[in-house]
Amino acid sequence: MGLDMYAYAAARAGQQDEYNEQEGDWNLETREWVTKDLLPKPREIAYWRKHPNLHGWMERLAESKNVEYGSFNGVELELTWADIDALEQAVTHKQLPATTGFFFGSDADELYYESDLAFIKAARAELFLGLRVFYNSSW
């Protein structure tokens, strides 16, 4: 067990359950899987295993957006252009908040530094294409 975290691009909120759905068709024109309502299936753009400080940053973001949750686990958090810009500042200036938890592991900021920057770049590309970007986690 541990903290698994991921980000994905989707056409609408609530599509995370469509990762594993077997329903859908291959669109020859766009060359991607589409759901029964003709939306592209969500696709993972980042995955982290035990990156607690990033998770803490996301939890603070959810709190600032007044997202309601019991514990910050399995919460779909939409990330905007401004959120991605703020995350880039926090990562590049090494300002992710120290975060601890039973399943979280230890500080992994240096380990994931390049991956975090790659995620930021990918998230911007997805937003530019008109998709939405979401963060979620599970422990």
Coordinates of C-alpha atoms in Angstrom, one line a residue, residues 52-62 72 77 79 82-88 90 95-97 99:
P52 CA 3.8 13.4 -0.6
N53 CA 4.8 17.1 -1.0
L54 CA 3.1 17.3 -4.4
H55 CA 0.0 15.6 -2.8
G56 CA 0.1 18.2 0.0
W57 CA 0.3 21.0 -2.6
M58 CA -2.8 19.6 -4.4
E59 CA -4.7 19.2 -1.1
R60 CA -4.0 22.9 -0.3
L61 CA -5.2 23.8 -3.8
A62 CA -8.4 21.8 -3.3
F72 CA -8.1 14.0 0.3
L77 CA -9.3 17.9 -8.7
L79 CA -6.3 22.0 -12.7
A82 CA -3.4 29.3 -13.3
D83 CA -3.0 26.2 -11.2
I84 CA -0.4 24.8 -13.5
D85 CA 1.5 28.1 -13.5
A86 CA 1.4 28.1 -9.6
L87 CA 2.6 24.5 -9.5
E88 CA 5.5 25.3 -11.8
A90 CA 6.3 25.8 -6.4
Q95 CA 8.3 25.3 -2.4
L96 CA 6.2 22.2 -2.3
P97 CA 4.9 21.9 1.3
T99 CA 3.6 16.6 3.8

